[in-house]
Amino acid sequence: MSGEHAPSTPVAADKASLLTPFNIVTGLIVFVGLILTLLRFTKGLAGVTNLSDNNPWGIWISFDLLCGVALAAGGYTTSAACYVFGLKRYHSAVRPAILTAFLGYALVVFALHYDVGRPWRLPYPIFYSPGPTSVLFEVGLCVFLYLNVLFLEWTPSALEWLGLKKWRNVMVKMTLALTIFGVVLSTMHQSSLGALFLIAPSKLHPLWYSSYLPVFFFISSIAAGLSMVIFEGTLSHRYLHDKMDEHYLSAHDQVHLGFGRGAAVVLVIYFFLKLVGLALDNTWHYLLTGYGAMYSLELLGFVALPALLYAVGVREKNLKIIRWAAVLTVLGIVLNRFNVSWFAFNWQLPAAERYFPSWMEVAVSIYIVTVGLLLFRFIATRMPIFHEHPDFKEAEPEEEPHAHETRPHPQSFGH
Amino acid sequence: MQRRQFLGLLGATAATAVLGKAAQAGPKHFTGYPDSFGVLFDATRCIGCRRCEAGCNRVNHLPAPPRPFDDLSVLDTRRRTDARTFTVVNRYPTARGPVYRKNQCQHCLEPACASSCFVAAYAKTPQGAVIWDEKVCVGCRYCMIACPFDIPTFEYANPWSPKIMKCHLCHPHLTAGKLRVPGCVGACPTEALVYGRRADLIREARQRFHLFPGRYLDHIYGEHEMGGTNWLYISGVPFSQIGLREDLGVTPAPEFTSGALAAVPIIAAAWPALLLGIYAISQAKDKAARQEKREALTEALARAQAKCEAELAKVKAKAEADKKAAIEREVKKALEEAAKAQAAKEEGE
Amino acid sequence: MEFFTYHDFTMYTKGAAYVLMAVTLLGILGFWLFLTERDEDKLIK
Ligand code: SF4
Ligand code: SF4
C-alpha cells in the first residue's frame, strides 16, 4: 500500500491545491507506471521482468493475482454474513467491502493484461477454446463470472448516486441470488488458486505442497477477507471520516468485534488443518530445515499469533488489538501466497536460477495498487458507500421491505 | 483429442447421458495410443557432438545460435531448452567419466502441459508427439509451471505475439512427408537416437540390457515416469546423475488435479442449497423473534389494561361505598337531629 | 467413444461436468422458486 498518507479531506484538497503530498506521490507512481506499460508492450516481458524459462511466474502472479484475489475476499464474506447468515448489524460494512472486492478483481484482471503474452486473447478460454482439464480454466471462468457478480452487487451505489431509482430497486431485489452465486464462485476460485499448484508436486516444496492446497487457500481467504474488512475500515475511518454517516460510525466497532471473532475461529481451523496437511504427507522432518523455519514463521507468527490476538481482543473488547491482529493476518496471507508461488516454488533449482523480481515489476504492481486506491477514493467520496443515501435508507430490518419504495418521492427523476 | 473436438463432444455428452452408456467410466487404465512413435536415447552411445542440435535447428528453421554447433566448449556449462533451442545436449561428469545426455520434450503419454492449458492449445497426437497450437495460446505460461521436465519455453522478448517454443517431435514435417525420422535422429552419427514405435523401442532397450550385461542399469527412464513418455532413455549411470529427476513418480500429471476439479461441481450443487437453507433459518428466526416481540407487547399491553381496569373498578367501588356511607351518615344525622328536635319539643310541652 | 489417454478422457468428462454445473445452478434456482412459490412470505422475490 503506497498511498496511505492521504490528506484527511480529499474534496477540500481538490479545491485548494493540487500539489498535496498525496497527489505528488500518486502522480509520480502513475507516471512511472505508464512508462513501464509502454515498455512492456514494446520490448515484451523481457524488457521489464526477470521472468525466465525456469521461472515463468513472478510477482505479477504471486502478488497481483494470488494476493489480490485473496485480499478481495472481503466481498463475499461480508455479503454472506449480512444477507445469508442474517447478521444485519454488519449491513454498513457490506458496501465498502463490495466496492473493494469489485475494484480488487477488476485490477487483478487489469494486471493480467501485463502478465500474459497476448492479453486480447484472455476471453479465449471462456468463449473460444475452453480447456476444462485445466485448473486455470476454472479460475478464469469463476473470476470472470464473479467480476460480473460484483459489478451487479455494486451497481445500487452507482444508481443511487445517479438517482435512477427504478433500476436501483431492481438490482436490490437480486441481492440474495447474487450473494449466493458470489459465495459459490468465490469458493471455487479461491480454492482453485491453490489447486493451480497441484500439478507441480516436483517443483513445490513438500511443506507447502499438499492435496489440501485448495482447502488451505479457501479457508485462509475467509480469514483474509474478514481481516481486510477490519484493516480497510480502520484506514477509511481515518481518511474518509467525513464521508461516513452515523449509522456506519456507530456500527463500525461492532462490525470489527464481530469480524474479529469470526477471523479468530477461522484462523484456528486453518492452523489445525495445516498440521493435518503435514501429518498426511508425513513431512514433519522438513520442519528442521531452512524451509521449515520459514514454514514455522508463517504458521506460528502469522496464523497462530493473530488467532490468539483476535481472541484476546474480542474478549477484552479491545479494538486496537483486533486491528493489529488484522494487519498480521493480512501479512500472513501475503507471505503464504508468496511462499507457495515464489519462495518455495522451484526450490529444487540452484540459487542462481531462482527468481527475484526486477524493480520494474515491483513498480508496476505498486502502480496497479495505486490506481485501485485512487478509484476507491473517487467512488467512496462521491457515491453512497460509507453512508446511506438519504432517499434509500434501510434503517431497520423492517417487516415490509418495500414500504419505502411506494413512498412518494420529493424529487422527480428522468425516467 | 484435438482441441476443437471438445465442443462437439459436449453434444455427445447429452446423448451418452441419455443412453446411460457412461463412456469409459470406472477404474479404467489408460495405456496411450497403441501405435505411437518415440525415440530411444542411449547415453552409452552419445558422444556429445551436438549434431542433433544442429539437425533440429536446420529442419525447424530456428535462428542461428550465438556460437556455432561445432563449438563443443558450450558443453562446459549446463544449458536448458530456450525459445530458440528445442533440444540441448549436456555433459555430466560421472564415476564412469563424462556422460552426455540430450534433452528435449519427453512427449509424455499424459502430458502435464496439455492438462494444464486453459485453452487446450496442446494435443497429444496418436502418432505420439505432443504439439502446441499457436492460434489459441494466451501466453499464460501455466504449461511451463506444470511441465515436470522444464521443457516449454517462452518468447519473452516478443511484445505482441510471444510463442511457446518446444520440440514437436517433427510432427508437422513427418506428417507432411518432408522427413522420415525427426531432424535430430537423422543427424545422429552414432545411432544414440533410434526412432520407432514406442513398444518396439522398449523391447529394443531390454534386448540391449540382455546383450550387453553390465553396460546398462536395468531401467528404462520414461517407461513409467510421470505415467510414461514417448521419449525413452537408457544409461549406464543413475539417471539422476545425468540430469533426469528420479523423484517424479509414476502418477500421470492429469491425476494430480482431477480430484480437485471433481470437487468443483460439489460446490456448485451443495453450496446454493446449503446457503438458501441457512438463509431460510435465519429468516425464520428473525420472523419468530419479531413475532415474539409483538406478542409480548400485546400481552403486556393487555395485562396493563386489565390491571388498570381493576384499579379503576376498585376506586369506583370505593367511591361508591364512600358515597353510600356518606349518605347513610347524613340520613342518620338528619334522623337523629329530627329525633332530638322531637324530644325537645315534647319536653317543652 | 474410445479414449486412449486419461487426458482425453478428462477433457471430455470435465467438459461435461462444467455443462452440468451450469444446468445445476440454474436448476436449483428454478426448483427453489417452484418450492417457495406458494409461501406467503417468499424468500426470493
Ligand atoms: S515433457 Fe513437458 S512439454 Fe513435453 S509433453 Fe511432457 S509435460 Fe509436455
Ligand atoms: S502459455 Fe499458451 S500453451 Fe501454455 S498453458 Fe498458457 S495458453 Fe496454454
Coordinates of N, CA and C in Angstrom, one line a residue, chain B residues 118-188:
Chain B
F118 N -5.4 -23.8 -20.4 CA -6.8 -23.5 -20.2 C -7.4 -23.1 -21.5
V119 N -6.7 -23.2 -22.6 CA -7.4 -23.0 -23.9 C -7.1 -24.3 -24.8
A120 N -6.6 -25.4 -24.1 CA -6.4 -26.6 -24.8 C -5.6 -26.4 -26.1
A121 N -4.5 -25.6 -25.9 CA -3.6 -25.4 -27.1 C -2.8 -26.6 -27.4
Y122 N -2.6 -27.5 -26.5 CA -1.8 -28.7 -26.7 C -2.7 -29.9 -27.1
A123 N -2.0 -30.8 -27.9 CA -2.7 -32.0 -28.2 C -1.7 -33.1 -28.2
K124 N -2.1 -34.3 -27.7 CA -1.3 -35.5 -27.8 C -1.8 -36.2 -29.1
T125 N -0.9 -36.3 -30.1 CA -1.3 -36.9 -31.3 C -1.2 -38.4 -31.2
P126 N -2.1 -39.1 -32.0 CA -2.0 -40.6 -32.0 C -0.6 -41.1 -32.4
Q127 N 0.1 -40.2 -33.1 CA 1.5 -40.6 -33.6 C 2.5 -40.5 -32.4
G128 N 2.1 -39.8 -31.3 CA 3.0 -39.8 -30.2 C 3.4 -38.4 -29.8
A129 N 3.5 -37.5 -30.8 CA 4.0 -36.1 -30.5 C 3.0 -35.3 -29.6
V130 N 3.6 -34.5 -28.8 CA 2.7 -33.5 -28.1 C 3.0 -32.2 -28.8
I131 N 1.9 -31.7 -29.4 CA 2.1 -30.5 -30.3 C 1.3 -29.3 -29.6
W132 N 1.7 -28.1 -30.1 CA 1.1 -26.9 -29.5 C 0.6 -26.0 -30.6
D133 N -0.6 -25.4 -30.4 CA -1.2 -24.6 -31.4 C -1.1 -23.1 -31.1
E134 N -0.4 -22.4 -32.0 CA -0.2 -21.0 -31.7 C -1.5 -20.2 -31.8
K135 N -2.5 -20.7 -32.5 CA -3.7 -19.9 -32.8 C -4.5 -19.6 -31.6
V136 N -4.4 -20.4 -30.5 CA -5.2 -20.1 -29.4 C -4.4 -19.7 -28.1
C137 N -3.1 -19.9 -28.1 CA -2.3 -19.7 -26.9 C -2.5 -18.3 -26.4
V138 N -2.7 -18.1 -25.1 CA -2.9 -16.8 -24.5 C -1.5 -16.3 -24.0
G139 N -0.6 -17.2 -23.7 CA 0.7 -16.8 -23.2 C 0.7 -16.7 -21.7
C140 N -0.2 -17.6 -21.0 CA -0.2 -17.5 -19.5 C 1.0 -18.2 -18.9
R141 N 1.6 -19.1 -19.6 CA 2.8 -19.8 -19.2 C 2.5 -20.8 -18.0
Y142 N 1.2 -21.2 -17.9 CA 0.9 -22.2 -16.9 C 1.5 -23.6 -17.3
C143 N 1.6 -23.8 -18.6 CA 2.1 -25.1 -19.1 C 3.6 -25.2 -18.6
M144 N 4.3 -24.1 -18.5 CA 5.7 -24.1 -18.1 C 5.8 -24.4 -16.6
I145 N 4.8 -23.9 -15.9 CA 4.7 -24.3 -14.4 C 4.5 -25.8 -14.3
A146 N 3.6 -26.3 -15.2 CA 3.2 -27.7 -15.0 C 4.2 -28.7 -15.4
C147 N 4.9 -28.4 -16.5 CA 5.8 -29.5 -17.1 C 6.9 -29.9 -16.1
P148 N 6.9 -31.2 -15.7 CA 7.9 -31.6 -14.7 C 9.3 -31.7 -15.2
F149 N 9.4 -31.6 -16.6 CA 10.7 -31.7 -17.2 C 11.3 -30.3 -17.6
D150 N 10.6 -29.2 -17.2 CA 11.0 -27.9 -17.5 C 11.3 -27.7 -19.0
I151 N 10.4 -28.1 -19.9 CA 10.6 -28.1 -21.3 C 10.1 -26.9 -22.0
P152 N 8.8 -26.6 -21.9 CA 8.3 -25.4 -22.7 C 9.0 -24.1 -22.4
T153 N 9.2 -23.4 -23.4 CA 9.9 -22.1 -23.2 C 9.0 -21.0 -23.9
F154 N 9.4 -19.8 -23.6 CA 8.5 -18.7 -24.0 C 9.3 -17.6 -24.6
E155 N 8.8 -16.9 -25.6 CA 9.5 -15.8 -26.3 C 9.3 -14.5 -25.5
Y156 N 10.0 -14.4 -24.4 CA 9.8 -13.2 -23.5 C 10.1 -11.9 -24.2
A157 N 10.9 -11.9 -25.2 CA 11.3 -10.7 -25.9 C 10.3 -10.2 -26.9
N158 N 9.3 -11.1 -27.2 CA 8.3 -10.7 -28.2 C 7.1 -10.0 -27.6
P159 N 7.0 -8.7 -27.9 CA 5.9 -8.0 -27.2 C 4.5 -8.3 -27.6
W160 N 4.2 -8.7 -28.8 CA 2.9 -8.8 -29.2 C 2.4 -10.3 -29.5
S161 N 3.3 -11.1 -30.0 CA 2.8 -12.5 -30.3 C 3.8 -13.5 -29.8
P162 N 4.2 -13.5 -28.5 CA 5.1 -14.4 -28.0 C 4.6 -15.9 -28.1
K163 N 5.5 -16.8 -28.5 CA 5.0 -18.1 -28.7 C 5.7 -19.0 -27.6
I164 N 5.0 -20.1 -27.4 CA 5.6 -21.2 -26.6 C 6.4 -22.0 -27.6
M165 N 7.7 -22.2 -27.2 CA 8.6 -23.0 -28.1 C 9.0 -24.3 -27.5
K166 N 8.7 -25.3 -28.2 CA 9.2 -26.6 -27.6 C 9.2 -27.6 -28.8
C167 N 10.0 -28.7 -28.6 CA 10.1 -29.8 -29.5 C 8.7 -30.4 -29.8
H168 N 8.5 -30.6 -31.1 CA 7.2 -31.2 -31.5 C 7.4 -32.6 -32.1
L169 N 8.6 -33.1 -31.9 CA 8.9 -34.5 -32.4 C 8.8 -34.5 -34.0
C170 N 9.0 -33.3 -34.5 CA 9.0 -33.1 -36.0 C 7.6 -33.6 -36.6
H171 N 6.6 -33.5 -35.8 CA 5.3 -33.9 -36.2 C 4.8 -33.3 -37.5
P172 N 4.9 -32.0 -37.6 CA 4.5 -31.3 -38.9 C 5.3 -31.8 -40.1
H173 N 6.6 -32.0 -39.9 CA 7.4 -32.4 -41.0 C 7.2 -33.9 -41.4
L174 N 6.9 -34.7 -40.4 CA 6.7 -36.1 -40.6 C 5.4 -36.3 -41.3
T175 N 4.3 -35.6 -40.9 CA 3.0 -35.8 -41.5 C 3.0 -35.2 -42.9
A176 N 3.8 -34.2 -43.1 CA 3.8 -33.6 -44.5 C 4.7 -34.4 -45.4
G177 N 5.4 -35.4 -44.8 CA 6.2 -36.3 -45.6 C 7.6 -35.7 -46.0
K178 N 7.9 -34.6 -45.3 CA 9.2 -33.9 -45.6 C 10.4 -34.7 -45.0
L179 N 10.1 -35.4 -43.9 CA 11.1 -36.1 -43.2 C 10.6 -37.5 -42.9
R180 N 11.5 -38.5 -42.8 CA 11.1 -39.8 -42.4 C 11.4 -40.1 -41.0
V181 N 12.4 -39.4 -40.4 CA 12.6 -39.5 -39.0 C 12.8 -38.1 -38.5
P182 N 12.7 -37.8 -37.2 CA 12.9 -36.5 -36.7 C 14.3 -35.9 -37.0
G183 N 14.4 -34.6 -37.1 CA 15.7 -34.0 -37.5 C 16.9 -34.4 -36.7
C184 N 16.7 -34.5 -35.4 CA 17.8 -34.9 -34.5 C 18.2 -36.3 -34.8
V185 N 17.2 -37.2 -34.9 CA 17.5 -38.6 -35.1 C 18.3 -38.8 -36.4
G186 N 17.9 -38.1 -37.4 CA 18.6 -38.2 -38.7 C 20.0 -37.7 -38.7
A187 N 20.3 -36.8 -37.8 CA 21.6 -36.2 -37.8 C 22.6 -36.9 -36.9
C188 N 22.1 -37.9 -36.1 CA 23.0 -38.5 -35.1 C 23.9 -39.5 -35.8

